[in-house]
CSV table of C-alpha atoms and ligand atoms in Angstrom, one decimal:
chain,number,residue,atom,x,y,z
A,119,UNK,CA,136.7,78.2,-28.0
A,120,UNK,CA,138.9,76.9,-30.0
A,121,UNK,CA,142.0,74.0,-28.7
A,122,UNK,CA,144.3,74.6,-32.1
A,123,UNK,CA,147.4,76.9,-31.8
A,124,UNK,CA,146.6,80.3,-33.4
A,125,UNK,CA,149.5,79.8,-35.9
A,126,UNK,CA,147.2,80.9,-38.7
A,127,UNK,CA,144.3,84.0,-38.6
A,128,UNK,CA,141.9,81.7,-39.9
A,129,UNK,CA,139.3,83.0,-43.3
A,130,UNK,CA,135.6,83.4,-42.1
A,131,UNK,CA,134.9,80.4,-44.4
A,132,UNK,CA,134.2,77.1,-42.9
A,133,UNK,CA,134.0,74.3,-45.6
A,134,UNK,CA,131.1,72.1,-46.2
A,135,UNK,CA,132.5,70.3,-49.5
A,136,UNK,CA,134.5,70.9,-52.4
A,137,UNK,CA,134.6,69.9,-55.9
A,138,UNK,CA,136.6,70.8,-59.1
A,139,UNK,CA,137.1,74.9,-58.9
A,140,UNK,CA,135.0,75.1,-56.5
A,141,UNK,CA,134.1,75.2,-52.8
A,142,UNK,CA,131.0,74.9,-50.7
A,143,UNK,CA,130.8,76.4,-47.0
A,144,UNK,CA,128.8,75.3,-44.5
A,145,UNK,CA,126.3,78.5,-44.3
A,146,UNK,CA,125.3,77.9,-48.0
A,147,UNK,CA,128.0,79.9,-49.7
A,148,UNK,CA,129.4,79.0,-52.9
A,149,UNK,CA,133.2,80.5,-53.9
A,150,UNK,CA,135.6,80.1,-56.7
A,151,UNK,CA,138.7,78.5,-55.3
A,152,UNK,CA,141.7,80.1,-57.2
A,153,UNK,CA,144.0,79.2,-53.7
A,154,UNK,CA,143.9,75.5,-54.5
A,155,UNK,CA,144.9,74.4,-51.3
A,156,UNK,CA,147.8,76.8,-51.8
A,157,UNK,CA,149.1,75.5,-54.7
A,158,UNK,CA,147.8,72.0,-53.7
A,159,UNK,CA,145.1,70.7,-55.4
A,160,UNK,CA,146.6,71.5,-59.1
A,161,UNK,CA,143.3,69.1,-60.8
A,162,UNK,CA,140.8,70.5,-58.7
A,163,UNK,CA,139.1,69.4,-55.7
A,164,UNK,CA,138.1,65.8,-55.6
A,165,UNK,CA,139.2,65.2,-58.7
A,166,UNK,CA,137.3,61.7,-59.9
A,167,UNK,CA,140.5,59.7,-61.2
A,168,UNK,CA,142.5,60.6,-58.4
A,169,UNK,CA,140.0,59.7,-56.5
A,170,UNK,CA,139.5,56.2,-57.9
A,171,UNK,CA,143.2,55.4,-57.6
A,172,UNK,CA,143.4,56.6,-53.6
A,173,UNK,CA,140.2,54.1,-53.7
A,174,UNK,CA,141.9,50.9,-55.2
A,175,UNK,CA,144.7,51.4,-53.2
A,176,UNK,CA,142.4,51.6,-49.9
A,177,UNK,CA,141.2,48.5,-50.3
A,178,UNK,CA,144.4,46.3,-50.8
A,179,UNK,CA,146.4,48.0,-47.9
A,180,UNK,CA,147.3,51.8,-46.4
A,181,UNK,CA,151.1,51.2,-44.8
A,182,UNK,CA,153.7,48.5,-44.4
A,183,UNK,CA,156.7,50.8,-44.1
A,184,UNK,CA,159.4,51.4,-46.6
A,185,UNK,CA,161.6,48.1,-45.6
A,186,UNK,CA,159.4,46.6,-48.6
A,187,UNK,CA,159.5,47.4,-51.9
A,188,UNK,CA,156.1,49.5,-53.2
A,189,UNK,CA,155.2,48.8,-56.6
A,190,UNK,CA,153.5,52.8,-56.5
A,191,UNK,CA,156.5,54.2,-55.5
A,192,UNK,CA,158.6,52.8,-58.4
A,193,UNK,CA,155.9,54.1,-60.9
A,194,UNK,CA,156.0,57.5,-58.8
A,195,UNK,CA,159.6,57.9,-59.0
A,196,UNK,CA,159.9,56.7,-62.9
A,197,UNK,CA,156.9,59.5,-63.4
A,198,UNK,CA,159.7,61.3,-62.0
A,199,UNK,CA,162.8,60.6,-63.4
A,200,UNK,CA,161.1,60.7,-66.6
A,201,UNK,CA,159.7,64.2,-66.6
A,202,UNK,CA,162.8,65.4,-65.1
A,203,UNK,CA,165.6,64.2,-66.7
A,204,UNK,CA,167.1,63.1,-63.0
A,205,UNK,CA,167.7,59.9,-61.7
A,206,UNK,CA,166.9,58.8,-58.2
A,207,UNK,CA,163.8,59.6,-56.0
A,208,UNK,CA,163.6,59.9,-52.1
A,209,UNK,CA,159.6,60.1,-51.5
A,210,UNK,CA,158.8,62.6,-47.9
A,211,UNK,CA,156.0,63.7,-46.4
A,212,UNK,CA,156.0,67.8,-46.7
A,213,UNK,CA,157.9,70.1,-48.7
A,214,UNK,CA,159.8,71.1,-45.6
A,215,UNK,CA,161.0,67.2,-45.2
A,216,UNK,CA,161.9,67.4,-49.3
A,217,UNK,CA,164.1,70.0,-48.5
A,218,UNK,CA,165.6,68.5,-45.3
A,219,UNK,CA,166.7,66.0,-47.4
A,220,UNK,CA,168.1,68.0,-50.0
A,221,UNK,CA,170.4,70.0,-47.5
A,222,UNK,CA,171.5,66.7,-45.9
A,223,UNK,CA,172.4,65.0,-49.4
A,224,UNK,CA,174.2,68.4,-50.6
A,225,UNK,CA,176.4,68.6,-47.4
A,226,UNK,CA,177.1,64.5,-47.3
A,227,UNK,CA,178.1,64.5,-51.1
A,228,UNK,CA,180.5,67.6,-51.2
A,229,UNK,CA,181.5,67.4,-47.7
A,230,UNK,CA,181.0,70.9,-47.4
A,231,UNK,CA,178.5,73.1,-45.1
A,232,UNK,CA,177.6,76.5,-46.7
A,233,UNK,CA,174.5,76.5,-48.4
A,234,UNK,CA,174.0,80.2,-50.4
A,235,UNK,CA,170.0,80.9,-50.9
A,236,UNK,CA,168.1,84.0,-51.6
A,237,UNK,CA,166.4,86.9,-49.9
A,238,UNK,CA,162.3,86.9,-50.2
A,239,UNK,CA,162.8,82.7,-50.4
A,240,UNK,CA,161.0,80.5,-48.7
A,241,UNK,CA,162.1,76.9,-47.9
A,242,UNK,CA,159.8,76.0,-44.6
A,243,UNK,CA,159.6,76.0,-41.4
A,244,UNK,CA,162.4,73.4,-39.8
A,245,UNK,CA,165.3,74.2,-38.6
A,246,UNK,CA,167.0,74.1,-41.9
A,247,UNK,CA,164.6,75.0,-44.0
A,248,UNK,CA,163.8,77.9,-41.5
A,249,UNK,CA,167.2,78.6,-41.7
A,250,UNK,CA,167.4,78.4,-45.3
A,251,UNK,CA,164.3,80.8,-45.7
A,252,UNK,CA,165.5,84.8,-46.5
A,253,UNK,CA,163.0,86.2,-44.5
A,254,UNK,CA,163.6,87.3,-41.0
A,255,UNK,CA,160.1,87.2,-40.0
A,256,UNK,CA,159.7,83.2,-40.3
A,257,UNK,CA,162.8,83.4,-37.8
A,258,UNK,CA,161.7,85.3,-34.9
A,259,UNK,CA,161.9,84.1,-31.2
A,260,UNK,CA,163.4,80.8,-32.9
A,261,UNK,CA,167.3,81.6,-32.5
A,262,UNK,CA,170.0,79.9,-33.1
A,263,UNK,CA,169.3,79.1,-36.9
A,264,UNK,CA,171.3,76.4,-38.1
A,265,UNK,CA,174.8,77.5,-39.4
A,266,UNK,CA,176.4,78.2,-42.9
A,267,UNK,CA,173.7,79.4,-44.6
A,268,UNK,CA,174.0,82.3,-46.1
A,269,UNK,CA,171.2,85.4,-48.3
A,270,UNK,CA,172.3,86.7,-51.9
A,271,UNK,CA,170.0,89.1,-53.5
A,272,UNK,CA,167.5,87.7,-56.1
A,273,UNK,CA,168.1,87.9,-59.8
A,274,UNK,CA,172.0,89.6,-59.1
A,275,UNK,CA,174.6,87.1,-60.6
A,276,UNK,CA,177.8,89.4,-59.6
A,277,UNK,CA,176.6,88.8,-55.3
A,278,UNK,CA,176.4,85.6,-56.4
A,279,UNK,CA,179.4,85.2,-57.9
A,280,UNK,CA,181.4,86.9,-55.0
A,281,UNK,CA,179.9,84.4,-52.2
A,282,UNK,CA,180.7,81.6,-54.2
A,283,UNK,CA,183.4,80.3,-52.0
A,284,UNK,CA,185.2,76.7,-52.2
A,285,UNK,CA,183.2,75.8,-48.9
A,286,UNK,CA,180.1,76.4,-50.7
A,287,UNK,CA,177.8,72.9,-50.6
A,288,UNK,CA,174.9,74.1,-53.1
A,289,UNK,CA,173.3,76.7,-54.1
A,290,UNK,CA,169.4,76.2,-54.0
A,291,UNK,CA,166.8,78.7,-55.1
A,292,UNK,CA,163.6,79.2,-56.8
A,293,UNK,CA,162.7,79.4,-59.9
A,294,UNK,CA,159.7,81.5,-58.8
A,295,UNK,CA,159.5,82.7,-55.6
A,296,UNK,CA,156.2,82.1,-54.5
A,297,UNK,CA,155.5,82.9,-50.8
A,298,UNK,CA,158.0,85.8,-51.1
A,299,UNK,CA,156.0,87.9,-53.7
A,300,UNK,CA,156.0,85.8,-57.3
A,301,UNK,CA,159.3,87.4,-57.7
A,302,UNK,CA,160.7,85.1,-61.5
A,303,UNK,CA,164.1,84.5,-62.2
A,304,UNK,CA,165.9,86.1,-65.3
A,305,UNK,CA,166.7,83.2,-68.0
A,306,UNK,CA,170.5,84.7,-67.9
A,307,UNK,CA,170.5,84.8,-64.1
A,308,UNK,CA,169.3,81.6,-63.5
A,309,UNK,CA,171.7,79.9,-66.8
A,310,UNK,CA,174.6,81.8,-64.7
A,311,UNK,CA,174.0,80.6,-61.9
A,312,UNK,CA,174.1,76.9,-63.3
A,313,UNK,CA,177.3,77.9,-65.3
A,314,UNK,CA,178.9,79.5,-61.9
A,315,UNK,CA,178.0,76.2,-59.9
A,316,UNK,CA,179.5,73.8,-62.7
A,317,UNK,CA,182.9,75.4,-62.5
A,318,UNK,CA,183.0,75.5,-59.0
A,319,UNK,CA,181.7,72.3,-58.2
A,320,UNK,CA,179.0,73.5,-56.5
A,321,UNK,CA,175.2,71.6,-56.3
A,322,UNK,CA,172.0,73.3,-57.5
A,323,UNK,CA,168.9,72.6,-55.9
A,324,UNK,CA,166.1,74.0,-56.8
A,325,UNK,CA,163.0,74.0,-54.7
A,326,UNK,CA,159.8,73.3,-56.9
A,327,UNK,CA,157.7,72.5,-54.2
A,328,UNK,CA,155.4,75.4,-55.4
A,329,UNK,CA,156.4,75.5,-59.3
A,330,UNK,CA,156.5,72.0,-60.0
A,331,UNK,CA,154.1,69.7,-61.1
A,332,UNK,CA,152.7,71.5,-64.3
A,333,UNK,CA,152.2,74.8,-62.2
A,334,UNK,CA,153.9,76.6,-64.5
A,335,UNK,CA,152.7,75.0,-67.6
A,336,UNK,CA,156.0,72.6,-67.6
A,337,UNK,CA,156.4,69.8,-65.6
A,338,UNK,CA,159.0,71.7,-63.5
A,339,UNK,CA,159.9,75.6,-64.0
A,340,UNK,CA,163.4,75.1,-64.3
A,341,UNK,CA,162.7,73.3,-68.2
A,342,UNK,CA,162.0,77.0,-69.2
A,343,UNK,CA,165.1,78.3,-68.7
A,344,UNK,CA,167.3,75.5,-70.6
A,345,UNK,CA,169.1,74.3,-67.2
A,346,UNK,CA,169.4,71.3,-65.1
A,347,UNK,CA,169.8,71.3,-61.2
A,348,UNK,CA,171.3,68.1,-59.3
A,349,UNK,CA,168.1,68.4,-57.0
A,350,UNK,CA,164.7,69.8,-56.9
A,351,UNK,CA,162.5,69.2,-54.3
A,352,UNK,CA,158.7,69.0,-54.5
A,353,UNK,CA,155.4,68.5,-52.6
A,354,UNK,CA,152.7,70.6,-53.1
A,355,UNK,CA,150.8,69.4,-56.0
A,356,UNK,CA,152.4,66.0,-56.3
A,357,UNK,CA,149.6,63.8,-55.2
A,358,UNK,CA,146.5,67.0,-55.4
A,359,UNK,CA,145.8,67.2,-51.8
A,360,UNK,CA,146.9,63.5,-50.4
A,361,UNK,CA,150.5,64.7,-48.1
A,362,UNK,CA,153.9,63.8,-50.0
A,363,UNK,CA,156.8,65.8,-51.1
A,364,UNK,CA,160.1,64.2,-52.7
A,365,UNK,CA,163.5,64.9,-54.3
A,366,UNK,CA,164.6,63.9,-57.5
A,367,UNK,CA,168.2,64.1,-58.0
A,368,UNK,CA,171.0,63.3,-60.0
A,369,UNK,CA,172.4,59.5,-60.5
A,370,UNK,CA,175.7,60.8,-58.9
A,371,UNK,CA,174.8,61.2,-56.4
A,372,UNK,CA,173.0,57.6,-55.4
A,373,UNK,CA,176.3,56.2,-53.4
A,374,UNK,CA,175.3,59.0,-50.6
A,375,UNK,CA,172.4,58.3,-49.6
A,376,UNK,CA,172.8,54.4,-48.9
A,377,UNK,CA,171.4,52.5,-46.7
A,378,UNK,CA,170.7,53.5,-43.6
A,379,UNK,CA,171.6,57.4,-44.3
A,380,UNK,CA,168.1,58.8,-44.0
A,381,UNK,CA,164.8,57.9,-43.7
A,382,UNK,CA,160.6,58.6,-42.8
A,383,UNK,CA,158.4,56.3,-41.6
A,384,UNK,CA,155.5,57.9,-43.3
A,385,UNK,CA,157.1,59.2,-46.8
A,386,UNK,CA,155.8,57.1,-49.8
A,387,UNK,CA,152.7,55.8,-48.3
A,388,UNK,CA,151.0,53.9,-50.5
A,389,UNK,CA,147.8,55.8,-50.2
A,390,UNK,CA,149.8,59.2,-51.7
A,391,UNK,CA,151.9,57.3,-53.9
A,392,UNK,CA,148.3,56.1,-55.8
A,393,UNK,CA,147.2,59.9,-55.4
A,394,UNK,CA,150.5,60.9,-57.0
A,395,UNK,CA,151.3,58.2,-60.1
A,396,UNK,CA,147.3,59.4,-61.1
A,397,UNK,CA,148.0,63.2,-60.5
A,398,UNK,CA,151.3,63.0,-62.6
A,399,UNK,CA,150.0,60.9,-65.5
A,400,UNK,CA,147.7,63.5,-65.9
A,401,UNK,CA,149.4,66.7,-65.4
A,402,UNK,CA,153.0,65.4,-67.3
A,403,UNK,CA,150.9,64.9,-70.9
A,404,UNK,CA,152.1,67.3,-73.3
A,405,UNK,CA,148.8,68.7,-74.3
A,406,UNK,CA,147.3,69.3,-70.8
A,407,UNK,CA,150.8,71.3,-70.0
A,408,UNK,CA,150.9,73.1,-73.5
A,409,UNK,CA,146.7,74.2,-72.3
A,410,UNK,CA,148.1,75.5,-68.9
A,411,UNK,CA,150.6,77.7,-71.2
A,412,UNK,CA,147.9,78.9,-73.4
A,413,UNK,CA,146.0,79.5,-70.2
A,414,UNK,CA,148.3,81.7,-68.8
A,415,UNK,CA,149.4,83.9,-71.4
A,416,UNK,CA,146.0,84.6,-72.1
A,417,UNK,CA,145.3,85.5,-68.6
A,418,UNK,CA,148.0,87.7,-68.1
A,419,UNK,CA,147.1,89.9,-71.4
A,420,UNK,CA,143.6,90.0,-70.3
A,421,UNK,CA,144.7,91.3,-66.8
A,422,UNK,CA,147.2,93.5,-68.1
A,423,UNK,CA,144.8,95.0,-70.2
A,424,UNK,CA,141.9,95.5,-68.1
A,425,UNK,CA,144.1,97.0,-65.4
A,426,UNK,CA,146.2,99.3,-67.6
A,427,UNK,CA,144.7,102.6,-66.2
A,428,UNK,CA,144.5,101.4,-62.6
A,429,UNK,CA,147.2,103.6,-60.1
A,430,UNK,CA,146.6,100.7,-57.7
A,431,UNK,CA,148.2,98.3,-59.8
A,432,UNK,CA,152.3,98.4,-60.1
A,433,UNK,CA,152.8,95.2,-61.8
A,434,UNK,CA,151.6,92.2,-63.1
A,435,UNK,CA,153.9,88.7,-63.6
A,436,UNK,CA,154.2,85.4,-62.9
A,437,UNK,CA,154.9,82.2,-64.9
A,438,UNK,CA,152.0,79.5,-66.0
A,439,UNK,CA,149.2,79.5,-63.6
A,440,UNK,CA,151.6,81.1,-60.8
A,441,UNK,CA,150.4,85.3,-61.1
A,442,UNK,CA,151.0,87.7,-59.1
A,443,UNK,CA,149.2,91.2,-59.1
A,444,UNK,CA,151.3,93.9,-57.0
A,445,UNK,CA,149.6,96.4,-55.7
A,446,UNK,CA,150.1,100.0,-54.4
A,447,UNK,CA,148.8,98.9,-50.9
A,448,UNK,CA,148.6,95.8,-48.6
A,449,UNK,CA,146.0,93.2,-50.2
A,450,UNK,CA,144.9,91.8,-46.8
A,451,UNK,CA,141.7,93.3,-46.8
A,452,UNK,CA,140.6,92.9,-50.6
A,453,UNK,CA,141.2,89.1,-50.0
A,454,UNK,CA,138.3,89.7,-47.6
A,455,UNK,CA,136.3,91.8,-50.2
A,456,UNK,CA,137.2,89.1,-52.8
A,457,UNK,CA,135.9,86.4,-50.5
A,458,UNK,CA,132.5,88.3,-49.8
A,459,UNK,CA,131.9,88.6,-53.6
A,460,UNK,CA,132.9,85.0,-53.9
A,461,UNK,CA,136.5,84.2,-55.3
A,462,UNK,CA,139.3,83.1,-53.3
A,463,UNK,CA,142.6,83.9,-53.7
A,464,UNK,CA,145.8,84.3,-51.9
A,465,UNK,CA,148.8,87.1,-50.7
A,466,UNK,CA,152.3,86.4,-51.2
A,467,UNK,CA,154.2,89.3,-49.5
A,468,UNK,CA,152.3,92.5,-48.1
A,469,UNK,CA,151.0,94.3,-51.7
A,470,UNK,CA,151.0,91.1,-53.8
A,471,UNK,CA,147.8,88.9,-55.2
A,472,UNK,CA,148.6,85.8,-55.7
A,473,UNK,CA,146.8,83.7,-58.2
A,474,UNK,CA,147.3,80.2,-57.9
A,475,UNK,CA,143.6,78.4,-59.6
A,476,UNK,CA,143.7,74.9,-60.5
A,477,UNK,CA,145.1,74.3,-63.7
A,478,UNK,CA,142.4,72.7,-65.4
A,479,UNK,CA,139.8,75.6,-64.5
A,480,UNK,CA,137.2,76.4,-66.9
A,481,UNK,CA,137.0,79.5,-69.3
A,482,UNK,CA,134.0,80.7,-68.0
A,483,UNK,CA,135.4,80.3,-64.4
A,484,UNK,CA,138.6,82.6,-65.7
A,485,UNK,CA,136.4,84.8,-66.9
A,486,UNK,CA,134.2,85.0,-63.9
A,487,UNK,CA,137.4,85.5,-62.1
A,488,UNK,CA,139.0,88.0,-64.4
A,489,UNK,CA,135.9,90.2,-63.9
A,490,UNK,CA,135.5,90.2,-59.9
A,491,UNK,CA,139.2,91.0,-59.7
A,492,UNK,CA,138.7,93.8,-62.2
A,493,UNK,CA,135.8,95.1,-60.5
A,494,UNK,CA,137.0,95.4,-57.0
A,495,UNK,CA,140.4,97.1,-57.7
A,496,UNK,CA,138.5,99.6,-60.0
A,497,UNK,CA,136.5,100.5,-57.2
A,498,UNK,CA,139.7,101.0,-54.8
A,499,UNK,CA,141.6,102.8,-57.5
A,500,UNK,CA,138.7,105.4,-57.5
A,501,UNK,CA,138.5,105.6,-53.9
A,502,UNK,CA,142.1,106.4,-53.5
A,503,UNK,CA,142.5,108.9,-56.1
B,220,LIG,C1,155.2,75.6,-49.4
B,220,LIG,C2,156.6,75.6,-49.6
B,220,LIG,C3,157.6,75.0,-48.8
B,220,LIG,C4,157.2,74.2,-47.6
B,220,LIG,O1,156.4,73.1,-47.8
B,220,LIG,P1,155.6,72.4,-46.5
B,220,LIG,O2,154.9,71.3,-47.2
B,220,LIG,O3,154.7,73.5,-46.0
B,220,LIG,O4,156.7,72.0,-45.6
B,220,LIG,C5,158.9,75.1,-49.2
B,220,LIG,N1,159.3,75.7,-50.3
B,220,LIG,C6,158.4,76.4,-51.1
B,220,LIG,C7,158.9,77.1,-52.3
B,220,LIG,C8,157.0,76.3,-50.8
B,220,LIG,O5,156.1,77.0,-51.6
């Protein structure tokens, strides 16, 4: 029997080992990993430099707390700022504690409480962030949410614009939303919404925790749409597997969060920080990011055109390595089928696919990919004609 909480319906697969693309169970079985951790691992499992770096680290010491000053955490954040084109770094432990600490700087620095997000988003699962996610069933039996936040529909600029009050903190969003479907934000959409905020005086935040970190084949996904936010938080992929998550934000906003304002024991640990500065040097060269672009398109034309004639198939999007195949039906039970014939990959929603590999998967691995996919939703179109 089993003493975890049944919070998640766990897969059949029980791991053995991992390495790259790849993952190892412990009955022998050998399956192409294009979950990565859920958007986790972005170089692959066990990646050797990362690897090293965690190593080095180990040996000259794991935590001292944050009242000293961490030479890794000042390359971290300059990684950072540099990629970004923000400022000032506050280094957590999750993705839900990035955007804990978003919320909390938005509200101190305008003085105001209402925070407008989107429907289908997904933020975590603390109060806040709960409260910040659009989705009712994340919610459930865990009333009162936290006040003054409020749901505008995705991609519609005119609700925004209409419940874009003066008591209106930030407006915070992705760029992508991943856990809601791989639902992408229109370039005019997402350069009005940074227009409307401006003039009002209003912060964006925009959660990269699953975009960021050369997911999308930039270093953030807000660099494709020619804007810049006050915040983003991240986590996910920041230190490819080792727990951290951060927010990078604009130099304006340094005077609140001062000393004594907020705080983690655990958040920039040494131990992620060296996972992290070796993860971003990586993924934040030009050429690795421009191959994740290349990567992408090429894997959406191939999908588009293999599934052209399938009913099943509704649509097909997503932005870098973030794709998303909607479906006709709900994709539970092809993640199973998927599984038996030995690739992984995710759901986001009910009827949605989610392709997340690593982003520095092999060809051949694509292609094997690519051609399992193709097979097994062949074979349900025909069965549901
Ligand atoms: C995963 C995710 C979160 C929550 O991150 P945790 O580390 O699970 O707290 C928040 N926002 C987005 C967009 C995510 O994908």
């Amino acid at each position: 029997m089993s003493h975890l909480f049944p919070t998640y319906s766990k897969w059949e697969i029980e791991p053995e080992s991992a390495k790259g693309s790849y993952l190892y169970s412990k009955d022998g079985g050998v399956y192409l990993d294009f979950t990565s951790g859920i958007g986790v691992c972005n170089l692959g499992h066990c990646h050797p430099e990362v690897k090293q770096s965690v190593e080095q680290q180990l040996n000259k010491f794991w935590h001292v707390s944050n009242l000293f000053p961490i030479e890794l955490q000042e390359k971290a954040a300059e990684l950072l700022t540099n990629a970004s084109g923000l400022d000032l770094v506050f280094f957590a432990n999750s993705g839900a504690e990035a955007n804990e600490a978003a919320i909390k700087l938005a509200r101190k620095a305008t003085g105001k409480t209402k925070i407008l997000t989107f429907m289908q988003s997904f933020h975590g699962r603390t109060f806040a962030t709960m409260s910040a996610t659009g989705q009712d069933k994340i919610k459930q039996g865990f009333g009162p949410m936290l006040d003054k936040f409020e749901y505008v529909p995705f991609n519609d600029l005119e609700a925004l614009q209409q419940l874009l009050t003066e008591d209106v903190a930030a407006v915070m969003l992705e760029v992508v939303q991943g856990e809601g479907g791989i639902f992408v934000a229109s370039k005019e959409f997402l350069q009005g919404v940074e227009a409307l905020c401006k003039e009002k005086g209003v912060l964006l935040i925009i959660d990269e925790i699953q975009t960021g970190i050369g997911r999308t084949g930039k270093a953030f996904a807000f660099q494709h749409f020619g804007i810049k936010p006050d915040i983003i938080s991240l986590a996910k992929g920041m230190a490819n597997g080792i727990p951290t998550g951060a927010i990078v934000a604009d130099g304006k906003l340094k005077e609140f969060f001062g000393p004594g304002s907020h705080g983690t024991t655990f958040g920039g640990n040494p131990l992620a920080m060296a996972a992290a500065v070796k993860t971003m040097e990586i993924i934040f060269q030009q050429s690795f990011l421009d191959d994740v672009q290349k990567k992408s398109e090429w894997i959406i034309s191939v999908l588009k055109e293999k599934l052209v004639g399938n009913q099943l198939v509704k649509d097909i999007r997503g932005l870098g390595l973030m794709i998303g195949i909607e479906l006709d039906m709900p994709v539970a039970s092809i993640l199973g089928e998927l599984r038996k014939e030995g690739l992984m990959v995710l759901n986001a929603g009910e009827k949605v696919i989610r392709l997340l590999p690593s982003l520095n998967t092999l060809q051949e691995d694509f292609e094997k990919a690519l051609e399992i996919l193709e097979k097994n939703l062949n074979i349900h179109a025909k069965i549901t004609i």
